[in-house]
Tab-separated table of C-alpha atoms and ligand atoms in Angstrom:
chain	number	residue	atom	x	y	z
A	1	UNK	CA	3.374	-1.711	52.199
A	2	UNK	CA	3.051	-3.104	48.792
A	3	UNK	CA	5.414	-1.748	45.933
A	4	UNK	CA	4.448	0.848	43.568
A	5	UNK	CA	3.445	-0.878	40.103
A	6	UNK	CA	4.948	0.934	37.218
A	7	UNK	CA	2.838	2.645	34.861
A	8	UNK	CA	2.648	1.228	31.152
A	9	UNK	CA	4.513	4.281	29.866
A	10	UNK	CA	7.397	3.916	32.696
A	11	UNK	CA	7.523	-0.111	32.108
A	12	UNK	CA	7.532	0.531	28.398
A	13	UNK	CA	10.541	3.189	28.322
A	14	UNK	CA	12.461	0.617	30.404
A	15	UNK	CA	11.780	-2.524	27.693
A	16	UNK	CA	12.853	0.203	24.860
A	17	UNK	CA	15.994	0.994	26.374
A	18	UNK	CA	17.113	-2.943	26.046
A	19	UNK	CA	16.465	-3.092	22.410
A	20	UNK	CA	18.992	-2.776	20.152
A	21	UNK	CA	18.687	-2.496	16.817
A	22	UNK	CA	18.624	-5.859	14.619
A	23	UNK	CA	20.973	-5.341	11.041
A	24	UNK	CA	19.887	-4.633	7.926
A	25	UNK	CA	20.109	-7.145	5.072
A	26	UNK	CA	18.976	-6.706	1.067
A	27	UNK	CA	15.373	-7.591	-0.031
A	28	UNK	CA	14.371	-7.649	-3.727
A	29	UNK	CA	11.747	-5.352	-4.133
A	30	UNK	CA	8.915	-8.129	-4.593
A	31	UNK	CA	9.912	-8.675	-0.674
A	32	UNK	CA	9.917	-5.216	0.700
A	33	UNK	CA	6.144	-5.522	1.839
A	34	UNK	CA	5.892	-4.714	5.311
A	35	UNK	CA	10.052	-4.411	5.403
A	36	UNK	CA	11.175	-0.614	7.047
A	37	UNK	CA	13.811	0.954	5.020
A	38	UNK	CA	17.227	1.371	5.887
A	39	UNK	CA	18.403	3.939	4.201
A	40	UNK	CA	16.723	6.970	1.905
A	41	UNK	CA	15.497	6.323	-1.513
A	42	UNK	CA	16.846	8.993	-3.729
A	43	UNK	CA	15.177	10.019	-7.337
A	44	UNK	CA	17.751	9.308	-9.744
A	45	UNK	CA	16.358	11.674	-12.548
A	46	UNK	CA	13.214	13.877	-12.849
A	47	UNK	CA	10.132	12.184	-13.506
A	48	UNK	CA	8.337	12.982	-15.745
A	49	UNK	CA	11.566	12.948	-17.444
A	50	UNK	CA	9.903	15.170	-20.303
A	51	UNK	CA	6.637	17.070	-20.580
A	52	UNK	CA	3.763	14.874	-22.117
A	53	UNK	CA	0.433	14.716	-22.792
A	54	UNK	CA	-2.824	13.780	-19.791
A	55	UNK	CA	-5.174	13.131	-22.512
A	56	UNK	CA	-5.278	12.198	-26.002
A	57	UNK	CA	-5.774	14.731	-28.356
A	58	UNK	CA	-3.550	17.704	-30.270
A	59	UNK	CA	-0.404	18.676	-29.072
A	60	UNK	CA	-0.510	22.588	-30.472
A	61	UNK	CA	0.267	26.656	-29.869
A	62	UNK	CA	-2.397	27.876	-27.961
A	63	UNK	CA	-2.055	31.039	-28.978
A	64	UNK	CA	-3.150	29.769	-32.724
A	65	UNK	CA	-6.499	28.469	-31.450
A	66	UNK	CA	-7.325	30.953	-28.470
A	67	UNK	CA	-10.883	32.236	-30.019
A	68	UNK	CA	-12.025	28.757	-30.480
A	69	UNK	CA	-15.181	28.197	-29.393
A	70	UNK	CA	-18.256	25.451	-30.547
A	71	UNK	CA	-19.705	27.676	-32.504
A	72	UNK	CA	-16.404	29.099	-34.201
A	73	UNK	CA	-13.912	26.292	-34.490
A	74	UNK	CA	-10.878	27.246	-35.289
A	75	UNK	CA	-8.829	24.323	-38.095
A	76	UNK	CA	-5.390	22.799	-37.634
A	77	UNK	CA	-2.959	21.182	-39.671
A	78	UNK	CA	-2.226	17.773	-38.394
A	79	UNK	CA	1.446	17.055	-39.172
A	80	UNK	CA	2.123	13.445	-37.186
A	81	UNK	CA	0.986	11.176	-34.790
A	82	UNK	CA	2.788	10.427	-31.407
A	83	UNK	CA	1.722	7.482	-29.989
A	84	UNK	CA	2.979	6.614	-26.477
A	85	UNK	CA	6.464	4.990	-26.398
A	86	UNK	CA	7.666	7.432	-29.369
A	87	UNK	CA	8.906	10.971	-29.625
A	88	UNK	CA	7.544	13.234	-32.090
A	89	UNK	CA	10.151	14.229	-34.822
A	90	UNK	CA	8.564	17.713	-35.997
A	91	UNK	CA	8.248	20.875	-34.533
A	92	UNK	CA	4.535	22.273	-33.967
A	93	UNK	CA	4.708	25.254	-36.009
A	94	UNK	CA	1.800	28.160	-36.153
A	95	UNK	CA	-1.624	26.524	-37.274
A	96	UNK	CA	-0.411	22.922	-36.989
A	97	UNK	CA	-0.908	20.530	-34.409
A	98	UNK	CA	0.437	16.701	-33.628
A	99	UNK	CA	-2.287	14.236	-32.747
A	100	UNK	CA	-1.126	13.136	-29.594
A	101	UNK	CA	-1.615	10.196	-27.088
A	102	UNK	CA	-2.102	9.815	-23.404
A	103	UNK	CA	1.650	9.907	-22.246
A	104	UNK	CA	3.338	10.192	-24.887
A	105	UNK	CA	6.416	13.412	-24.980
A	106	UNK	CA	4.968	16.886	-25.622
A	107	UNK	CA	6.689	17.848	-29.059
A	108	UNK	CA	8.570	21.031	-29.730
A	109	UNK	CA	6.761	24.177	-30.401
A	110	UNK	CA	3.276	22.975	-28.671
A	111	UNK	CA	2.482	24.258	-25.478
A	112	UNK	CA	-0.685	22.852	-25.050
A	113	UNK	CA	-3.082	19.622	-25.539
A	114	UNK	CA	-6.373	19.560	-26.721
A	115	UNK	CA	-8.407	16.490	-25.800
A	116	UNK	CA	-10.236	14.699	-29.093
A	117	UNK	CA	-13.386	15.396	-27.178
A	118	UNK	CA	-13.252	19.197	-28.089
A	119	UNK	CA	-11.961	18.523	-31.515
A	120	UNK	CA	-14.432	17.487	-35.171
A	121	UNK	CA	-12.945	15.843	-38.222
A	122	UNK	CA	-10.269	13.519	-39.314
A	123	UNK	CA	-6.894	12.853	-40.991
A	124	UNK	CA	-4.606	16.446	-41.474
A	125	UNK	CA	-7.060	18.656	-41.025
A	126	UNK	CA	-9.692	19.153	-37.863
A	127	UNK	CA	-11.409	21.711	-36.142
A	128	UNK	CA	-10.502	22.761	-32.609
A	129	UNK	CA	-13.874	23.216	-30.221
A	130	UNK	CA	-13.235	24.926	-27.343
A	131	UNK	CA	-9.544	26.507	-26.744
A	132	UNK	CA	-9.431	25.614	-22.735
A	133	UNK	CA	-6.833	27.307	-20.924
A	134	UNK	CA	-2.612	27.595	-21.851
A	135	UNK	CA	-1.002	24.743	-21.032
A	136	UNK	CA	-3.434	22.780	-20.558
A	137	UNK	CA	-2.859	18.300	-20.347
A	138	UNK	CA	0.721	18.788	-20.478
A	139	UNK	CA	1.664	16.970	-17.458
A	140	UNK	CA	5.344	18.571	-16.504
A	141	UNK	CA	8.424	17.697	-16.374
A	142	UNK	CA	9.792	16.898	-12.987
A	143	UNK	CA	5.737	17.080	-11.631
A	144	UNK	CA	6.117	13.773	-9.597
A	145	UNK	CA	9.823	13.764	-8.714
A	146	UNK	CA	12.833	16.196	-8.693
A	147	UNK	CA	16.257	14.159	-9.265
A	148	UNK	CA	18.040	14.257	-6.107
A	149	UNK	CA	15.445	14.644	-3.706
A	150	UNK	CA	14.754	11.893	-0.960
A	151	UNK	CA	11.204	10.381	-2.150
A	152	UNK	CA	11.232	7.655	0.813
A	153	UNK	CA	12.955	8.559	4.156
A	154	UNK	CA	14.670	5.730	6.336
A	155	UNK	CA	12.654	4.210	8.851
A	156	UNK	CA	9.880	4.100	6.830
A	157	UNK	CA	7.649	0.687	6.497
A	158	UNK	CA	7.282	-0.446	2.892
A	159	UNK	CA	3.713	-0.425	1.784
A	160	UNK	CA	2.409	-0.605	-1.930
A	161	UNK	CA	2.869	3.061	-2.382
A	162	UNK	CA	6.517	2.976	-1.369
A	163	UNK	CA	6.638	-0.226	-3.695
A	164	UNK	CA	5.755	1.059	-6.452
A	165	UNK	CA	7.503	4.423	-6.098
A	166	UNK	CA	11.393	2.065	-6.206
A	167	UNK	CA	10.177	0.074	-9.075
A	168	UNK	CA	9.875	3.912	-10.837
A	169	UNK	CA	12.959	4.472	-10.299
A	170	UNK	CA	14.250	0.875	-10.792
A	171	UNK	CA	15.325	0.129	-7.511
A	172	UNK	CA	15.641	-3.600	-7.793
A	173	UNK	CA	16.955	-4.365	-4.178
A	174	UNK	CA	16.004	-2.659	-1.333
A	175	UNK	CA	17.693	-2.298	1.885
A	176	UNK	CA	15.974	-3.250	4.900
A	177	UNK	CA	16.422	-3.980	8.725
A	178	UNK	CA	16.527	-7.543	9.127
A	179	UNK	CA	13.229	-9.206	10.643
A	180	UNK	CA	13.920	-10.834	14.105
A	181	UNK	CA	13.371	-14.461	15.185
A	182	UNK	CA	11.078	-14.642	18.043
A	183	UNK	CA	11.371	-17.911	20.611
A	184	UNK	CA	7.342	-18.098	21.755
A	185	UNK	CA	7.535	-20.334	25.060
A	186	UNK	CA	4.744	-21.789	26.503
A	187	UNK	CA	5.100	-23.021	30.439
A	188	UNK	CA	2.699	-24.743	32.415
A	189	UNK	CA	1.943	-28.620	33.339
A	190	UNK	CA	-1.569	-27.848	32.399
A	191	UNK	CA	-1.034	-27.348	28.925
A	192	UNK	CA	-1.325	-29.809	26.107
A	193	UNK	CA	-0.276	-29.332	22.754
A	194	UNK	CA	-3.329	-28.870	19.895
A	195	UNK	CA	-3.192	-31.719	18.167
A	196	UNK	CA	-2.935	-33.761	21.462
A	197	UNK	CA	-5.593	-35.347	23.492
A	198	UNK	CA	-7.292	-33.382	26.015
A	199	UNK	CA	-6.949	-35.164	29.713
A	200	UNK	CA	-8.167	-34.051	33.018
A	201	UNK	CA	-7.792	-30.597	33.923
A	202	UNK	CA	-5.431	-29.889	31.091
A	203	UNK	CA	-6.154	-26.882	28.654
A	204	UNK	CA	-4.803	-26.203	25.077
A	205	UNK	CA	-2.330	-24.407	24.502
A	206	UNK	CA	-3.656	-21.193	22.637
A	207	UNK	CA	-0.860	-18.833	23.794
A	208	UNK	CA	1.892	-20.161	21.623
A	209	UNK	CA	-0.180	-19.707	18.209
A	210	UNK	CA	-1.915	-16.305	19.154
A	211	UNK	CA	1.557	-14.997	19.959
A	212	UNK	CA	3.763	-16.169	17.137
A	213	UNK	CA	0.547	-14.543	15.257
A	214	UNK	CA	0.791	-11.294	16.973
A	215	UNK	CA	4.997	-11.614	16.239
A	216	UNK	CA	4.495	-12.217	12.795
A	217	UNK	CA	2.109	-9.777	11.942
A	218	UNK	CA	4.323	-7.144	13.335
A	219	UNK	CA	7.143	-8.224	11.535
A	220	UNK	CA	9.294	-10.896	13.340
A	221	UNK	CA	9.946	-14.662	12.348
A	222	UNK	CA	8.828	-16.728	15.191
A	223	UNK	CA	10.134	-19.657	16.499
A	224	UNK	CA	7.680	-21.779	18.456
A	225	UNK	CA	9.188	-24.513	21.485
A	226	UNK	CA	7.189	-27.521	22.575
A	227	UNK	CA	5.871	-26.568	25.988
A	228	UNK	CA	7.629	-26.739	29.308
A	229	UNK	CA	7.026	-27.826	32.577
A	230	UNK	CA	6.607	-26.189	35.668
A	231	UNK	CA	10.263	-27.740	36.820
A	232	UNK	CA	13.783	-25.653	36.451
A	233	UNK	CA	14.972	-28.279	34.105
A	234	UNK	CA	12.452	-28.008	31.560
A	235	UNK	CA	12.428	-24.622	32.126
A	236	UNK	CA	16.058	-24.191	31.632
A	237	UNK	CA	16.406	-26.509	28.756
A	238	UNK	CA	13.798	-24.743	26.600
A	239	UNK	CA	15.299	-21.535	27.889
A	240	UNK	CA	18.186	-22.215	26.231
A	241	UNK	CA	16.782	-22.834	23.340
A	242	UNK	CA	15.278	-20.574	23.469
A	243	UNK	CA	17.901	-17.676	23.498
A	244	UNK	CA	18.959	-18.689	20.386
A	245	UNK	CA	16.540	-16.288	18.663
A	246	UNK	CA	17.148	-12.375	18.759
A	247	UNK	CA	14.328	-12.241	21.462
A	248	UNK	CA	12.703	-14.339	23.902
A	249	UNK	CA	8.883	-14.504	24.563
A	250	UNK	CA	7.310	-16.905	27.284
A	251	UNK	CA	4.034	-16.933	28.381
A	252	UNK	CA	3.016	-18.512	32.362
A	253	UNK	CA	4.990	-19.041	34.355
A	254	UNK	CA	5.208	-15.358	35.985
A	255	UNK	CA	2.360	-14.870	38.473
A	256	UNK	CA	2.863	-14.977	41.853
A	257	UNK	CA	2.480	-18.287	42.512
A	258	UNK	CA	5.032	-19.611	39.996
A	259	UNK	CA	6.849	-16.861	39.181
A	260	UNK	CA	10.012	-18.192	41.047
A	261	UNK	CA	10.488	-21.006	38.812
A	262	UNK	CA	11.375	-18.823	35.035
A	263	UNK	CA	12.714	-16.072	37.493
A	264	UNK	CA	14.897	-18.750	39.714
A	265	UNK	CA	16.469	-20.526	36.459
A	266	UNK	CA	17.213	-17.027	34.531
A	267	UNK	CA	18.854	-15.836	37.783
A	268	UNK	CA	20.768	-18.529	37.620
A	269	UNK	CA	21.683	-17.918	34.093
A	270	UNK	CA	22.569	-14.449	34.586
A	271	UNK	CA	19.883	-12.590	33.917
A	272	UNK	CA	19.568	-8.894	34.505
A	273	UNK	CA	15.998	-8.467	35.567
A	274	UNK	CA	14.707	-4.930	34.323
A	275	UNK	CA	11.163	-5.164	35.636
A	276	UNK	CA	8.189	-6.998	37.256
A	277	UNK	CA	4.652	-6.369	37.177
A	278	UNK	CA	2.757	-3.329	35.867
A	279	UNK	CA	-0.791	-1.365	37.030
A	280	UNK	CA	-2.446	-2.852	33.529
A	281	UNK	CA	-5.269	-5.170	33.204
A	282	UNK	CA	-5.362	-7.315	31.649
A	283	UNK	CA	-1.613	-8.387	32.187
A	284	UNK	CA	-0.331	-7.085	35.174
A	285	UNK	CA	2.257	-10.046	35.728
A	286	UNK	CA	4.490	-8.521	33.346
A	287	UNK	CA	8.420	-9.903	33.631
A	288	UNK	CA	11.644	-7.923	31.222
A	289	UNK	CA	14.927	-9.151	31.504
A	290	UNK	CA	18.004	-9.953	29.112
A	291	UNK	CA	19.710	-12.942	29.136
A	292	UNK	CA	23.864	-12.532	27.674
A	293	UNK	CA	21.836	-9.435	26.119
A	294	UNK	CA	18.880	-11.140	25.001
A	295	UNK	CA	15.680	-9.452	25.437
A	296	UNK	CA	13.249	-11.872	27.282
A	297	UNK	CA	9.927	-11.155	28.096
A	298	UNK	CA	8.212	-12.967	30.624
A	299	UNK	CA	4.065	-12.515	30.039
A	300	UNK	CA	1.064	-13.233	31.942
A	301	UNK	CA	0.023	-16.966	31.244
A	302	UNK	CA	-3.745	-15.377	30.553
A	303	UNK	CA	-4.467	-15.801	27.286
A	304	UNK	CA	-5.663	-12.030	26.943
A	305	UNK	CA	-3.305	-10.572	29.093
A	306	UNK	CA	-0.555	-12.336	27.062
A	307	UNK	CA	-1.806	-10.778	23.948
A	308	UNK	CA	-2.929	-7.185	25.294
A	309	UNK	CA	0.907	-7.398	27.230
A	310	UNK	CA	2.654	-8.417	23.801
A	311	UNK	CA	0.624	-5.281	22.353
A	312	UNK	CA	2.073	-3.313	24.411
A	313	UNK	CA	5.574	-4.460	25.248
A	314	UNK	CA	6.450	-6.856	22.543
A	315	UNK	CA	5.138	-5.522	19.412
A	316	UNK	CA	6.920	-1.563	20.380
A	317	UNK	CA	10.359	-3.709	20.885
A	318	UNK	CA	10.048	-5.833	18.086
A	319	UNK	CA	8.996	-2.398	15.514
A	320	UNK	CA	12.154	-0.456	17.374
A	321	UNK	CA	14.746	-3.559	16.892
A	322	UNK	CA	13.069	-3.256	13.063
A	323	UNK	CA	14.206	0.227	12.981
A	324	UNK	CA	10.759	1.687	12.979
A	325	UNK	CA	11.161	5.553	14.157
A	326	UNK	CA	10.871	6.669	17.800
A	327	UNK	CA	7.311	8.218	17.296
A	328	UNK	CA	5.575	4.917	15.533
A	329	UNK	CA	6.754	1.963	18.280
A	330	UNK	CA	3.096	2.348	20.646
A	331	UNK	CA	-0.110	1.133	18.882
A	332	UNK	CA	-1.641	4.022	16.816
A	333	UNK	CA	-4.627	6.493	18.508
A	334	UNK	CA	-7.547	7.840	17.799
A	335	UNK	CA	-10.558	8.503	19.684
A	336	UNK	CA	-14.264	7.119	19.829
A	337	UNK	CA	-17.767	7.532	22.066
A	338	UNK	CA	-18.384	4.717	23.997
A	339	UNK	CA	-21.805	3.251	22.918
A	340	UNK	CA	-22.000	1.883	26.673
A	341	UNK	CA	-21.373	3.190	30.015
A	342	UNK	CA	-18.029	1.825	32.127
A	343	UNK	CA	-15.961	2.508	35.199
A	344	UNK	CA	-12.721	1.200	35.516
A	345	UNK	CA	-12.410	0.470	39.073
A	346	UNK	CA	-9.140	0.710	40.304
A	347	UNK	CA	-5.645	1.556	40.184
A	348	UNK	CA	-4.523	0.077	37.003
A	349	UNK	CA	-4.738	1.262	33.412
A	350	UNK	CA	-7.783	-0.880	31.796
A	351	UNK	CA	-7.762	-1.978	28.353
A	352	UNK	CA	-10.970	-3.289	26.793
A	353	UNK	CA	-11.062	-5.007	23.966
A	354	UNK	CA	-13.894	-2.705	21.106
A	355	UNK	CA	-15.524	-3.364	17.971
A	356	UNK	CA	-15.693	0.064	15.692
A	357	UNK	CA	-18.268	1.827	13.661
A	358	UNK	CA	-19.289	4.597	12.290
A	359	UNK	CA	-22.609	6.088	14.253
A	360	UNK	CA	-25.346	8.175	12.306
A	361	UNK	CA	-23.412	11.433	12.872
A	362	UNK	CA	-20.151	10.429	11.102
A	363	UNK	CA	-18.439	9.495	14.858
A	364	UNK	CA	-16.397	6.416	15.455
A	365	UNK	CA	-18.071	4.387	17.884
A	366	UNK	CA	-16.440	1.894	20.407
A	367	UNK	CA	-18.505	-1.058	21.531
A	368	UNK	CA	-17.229	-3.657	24.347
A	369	UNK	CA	-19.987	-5.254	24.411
A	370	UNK	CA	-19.174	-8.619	22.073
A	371	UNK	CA	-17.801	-10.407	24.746
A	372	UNK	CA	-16.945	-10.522	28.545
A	373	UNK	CA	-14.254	-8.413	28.756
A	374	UNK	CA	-12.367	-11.172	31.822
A	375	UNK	CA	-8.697	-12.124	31.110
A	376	UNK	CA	-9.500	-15.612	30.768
A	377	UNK	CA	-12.196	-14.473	27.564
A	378	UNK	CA	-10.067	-15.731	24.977
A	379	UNK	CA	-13.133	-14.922	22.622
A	380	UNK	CA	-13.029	-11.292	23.469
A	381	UNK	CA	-10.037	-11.030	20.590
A	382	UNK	CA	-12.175	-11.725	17.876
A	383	UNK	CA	-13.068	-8.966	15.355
A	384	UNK	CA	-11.310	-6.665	17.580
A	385	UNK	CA	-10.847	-3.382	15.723
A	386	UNK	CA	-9.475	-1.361	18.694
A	387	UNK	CA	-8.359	-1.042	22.133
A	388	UNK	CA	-10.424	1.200	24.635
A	389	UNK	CA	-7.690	3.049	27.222
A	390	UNK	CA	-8.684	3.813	30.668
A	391	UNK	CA	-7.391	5.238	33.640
A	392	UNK	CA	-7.488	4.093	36.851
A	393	UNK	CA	-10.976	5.509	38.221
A	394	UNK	CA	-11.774	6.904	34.940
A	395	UNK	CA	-15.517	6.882	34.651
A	396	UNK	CA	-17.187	7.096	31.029
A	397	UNK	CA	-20.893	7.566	30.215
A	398	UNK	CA	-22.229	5.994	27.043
A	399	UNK	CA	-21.669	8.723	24.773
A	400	UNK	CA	-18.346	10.307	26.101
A	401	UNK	CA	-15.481	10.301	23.858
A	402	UNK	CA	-12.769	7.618	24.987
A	403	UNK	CA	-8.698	7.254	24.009
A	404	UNK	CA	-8.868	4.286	21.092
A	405	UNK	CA	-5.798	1.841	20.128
A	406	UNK	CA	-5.765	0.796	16.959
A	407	UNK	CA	-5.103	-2.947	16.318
A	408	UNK	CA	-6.438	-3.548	13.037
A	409	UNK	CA	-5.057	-1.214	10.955
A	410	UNK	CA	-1.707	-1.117	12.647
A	411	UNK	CA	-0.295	-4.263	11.498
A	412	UNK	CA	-0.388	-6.502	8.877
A	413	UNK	CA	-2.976	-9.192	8.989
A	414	UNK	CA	-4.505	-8.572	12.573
B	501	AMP	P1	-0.088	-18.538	34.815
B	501	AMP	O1	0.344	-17.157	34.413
B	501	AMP	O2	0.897	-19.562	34.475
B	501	AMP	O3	-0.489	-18.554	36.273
B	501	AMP	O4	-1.409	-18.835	33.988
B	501	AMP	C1	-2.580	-18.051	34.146
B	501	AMP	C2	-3.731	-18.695	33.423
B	501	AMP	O5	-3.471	-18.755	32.033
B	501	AMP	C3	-4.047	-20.116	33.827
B	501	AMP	O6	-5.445	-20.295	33.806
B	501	AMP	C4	-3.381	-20.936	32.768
B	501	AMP	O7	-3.951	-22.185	32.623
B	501	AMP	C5	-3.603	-20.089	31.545
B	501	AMP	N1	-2.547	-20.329	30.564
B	501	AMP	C6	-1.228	-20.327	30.840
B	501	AMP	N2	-0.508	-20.619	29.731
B	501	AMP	C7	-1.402	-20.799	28.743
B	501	AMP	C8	-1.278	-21.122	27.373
B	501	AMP	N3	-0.076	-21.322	26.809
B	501	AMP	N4	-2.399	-21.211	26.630
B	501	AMP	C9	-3.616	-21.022	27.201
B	501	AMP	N5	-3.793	-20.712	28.487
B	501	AMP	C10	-2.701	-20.604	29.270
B	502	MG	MG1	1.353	-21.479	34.916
């Protein structure tokens, strides 16, 4: 009787439990992008840091100018100007009013702005148009941060929001988890390099560039090997090597036919095998291990199972050793109607490979039908927006609403 295959979920809570977390190192802020935080970032002081105007216009008491209306302006005295960068040096007294820019601190005694859209005339003396409500423009003090309070939680992934929240508060350097070198390891005698000649029954070697893609867009430095042979020697050599990076990706190597040559040499060195093979396709030759504590993932040799396996596998590993919280490691979900009809025959989770759209009624739509969806389809990656989930036996009718990966928006640069 043939072995139960482990679901993704089970084969992916076994990877997770092998990663450690990498350390955490200082960034300047220019190179936060894309970096997760290590530790909180704290406001240092309240920002605003004083009350100041949304518009320009006339700082003023709006109790002085509450009947105004267009048709009964009510005059003010006009007793400085504040541009922005300077703080008024009067106090706003009854009937008066400090012209006022966009910014610039509130002064004393005025409770209220007045844009220069409902104001007429010039120099000290104009006429107030329409009174608006009490306090209106003044932006408060403390209205976008409270000193003290944690603005950017740990574990959180830098984007251009959380950039330009630390340069507010002049956080120069920014502490971050450190990103992890990646070995990428290509095996197979049929592979040639792709700048080298193509000879008989030899292929290219796509895997190695599509993966150390996939690592870098998710955050790791990768660290590509020539090829190796299908021989324990060349195996073992670039193996090596290999484990001098924080984590170890091959690709080939680890179907059944082969499989005993990478499995055979990391026995040999040691290696505490975690799991083999999971009910996925593409990508069901899946092989975990560490080395000496190494993480070292074995893929499928496919070139679409080796990406879809890294999706799932590689890329939750890589975000956990980043420091990337418990709940945001898996590929992020939403779901979609299928345009077309499919069955997933079988007894392994399917994932299809979609372009998205909106349809007529506002829905996301999923279509698979770009490319063949087969293993070997290298061209079934391209433009992909989304990943399509099915369950063994799951049956969908064009129309029916499906579970939806999201590739492109999860990562950098996919
Ligand atoms: P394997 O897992 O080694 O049995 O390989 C499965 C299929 O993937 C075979 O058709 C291989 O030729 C192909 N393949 C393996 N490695 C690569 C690679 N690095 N780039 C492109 N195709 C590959
Ligand atoms: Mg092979």
């Amino acid at each position: 009787m043939s072995e139960r295959l482990l679901t993704v979920e089970e084969a992916q809570a076994a990877v997770l439990e092998h990663i450690p977390e990498i350390g955490v190192e200082r960034v300047s802020l220019a190179e936060a992008l894309g970096r997760v935080l290590a530790e909180h970032v704290l406001a240092p002081r309240d920002n605003p840091p004083w009350d100041n105007s949304a518009m320009d216009g006339f700082a003023l008491r709006h109790a002085d100018i509450q009947a105004a209306a267009p048709d009964r302006p009510v005059a003010v005295e006009v007793i400085e100007d504040i541009p922005a960068g300077r703080v008024g040096e009067k106090v706003v007294g009854p009937g008066q009013a400090a012209r006022i820019m966009t910014g610039a601190p509130v002064p004393e005694g005025a409770d209220t702005v007045i844009p220069v859209e409902d104001s007429r005339g010039a120099g000290d003396r104009v006429e107030i148009l329409d009174a608006g409500r009490p306090g209106a423009n003044v932006r408060c003090c403390g209205e976008d941060m409270r000193e003290g309070e944690i603005l950017i939680e740990a574990r959180t992934e830098c984007g251009p929001g959380e950039i330009g929240v630390m340069a507010s508060v002049q956080q120069t350097y920014v502490p971050v988890y450190r990103r992890p070198t990646v070995a990428v390891l290509s095996t197979g005698d049929e592979l040639v390099e792709i700048d080298q000649p193509l000879g008989p029954g030899k292929i290219v070697n796509s895997n190695s560039a599509g993966l150390a893609a996939l690592a870098s867009a998710c955050g790791a430095v990768p660290v590509v090997l020539p090829v190796a042979l299908d021989e324990e020697d060349s195996i073992r050599s670039s193996v090596e090597a290999a484990l001098r990076s924080d984590l170890v990706i091959s690709s080939g190597g680890v179907s059944v036919g082969d499989y005993d040559y990478v499995k055979r040499v990391l026995d040999d060195m040691g290696a505490q095998e975690v799991l083999w093979r999971v009910a996925m396709k593409p990508g069901k030759p899946l092989y975990f291990a560490t080395v000496g504590g190494t993480p070292y993932f074995g893929l499928p040799g496919n070139p679409v199972s080796s990406m879809l396996s890294f999706l799932q596998f590689v890329r939750p590993a890589i975000r956990k050793a980043t420091g990337h919280s418990s709940r945001r490691l898996t590929l992020p979900e939403t779901r979609a109607r299928m345009l077309h009809e499919v069955y997933n025959r079988g007894d392994r989770r399917r994932y299809l490979r979609a372009h998205l759209r909106l349809d007529g009624d506002g829905c996301l739509q999923a279509d698979t039908s770009h490319r063949d969806q087969g293993s070997h389809v290298l061209t079934s990656m391209l433009g992909v927006d989304g990943l399509v989930v099915l369950n063994p036996e799951e049956r969908v009718a064009a129309g029916d609403t499906v579970r939806v990966q999201l590739v492109r928006y999860a990562d950098a640069g996919f």
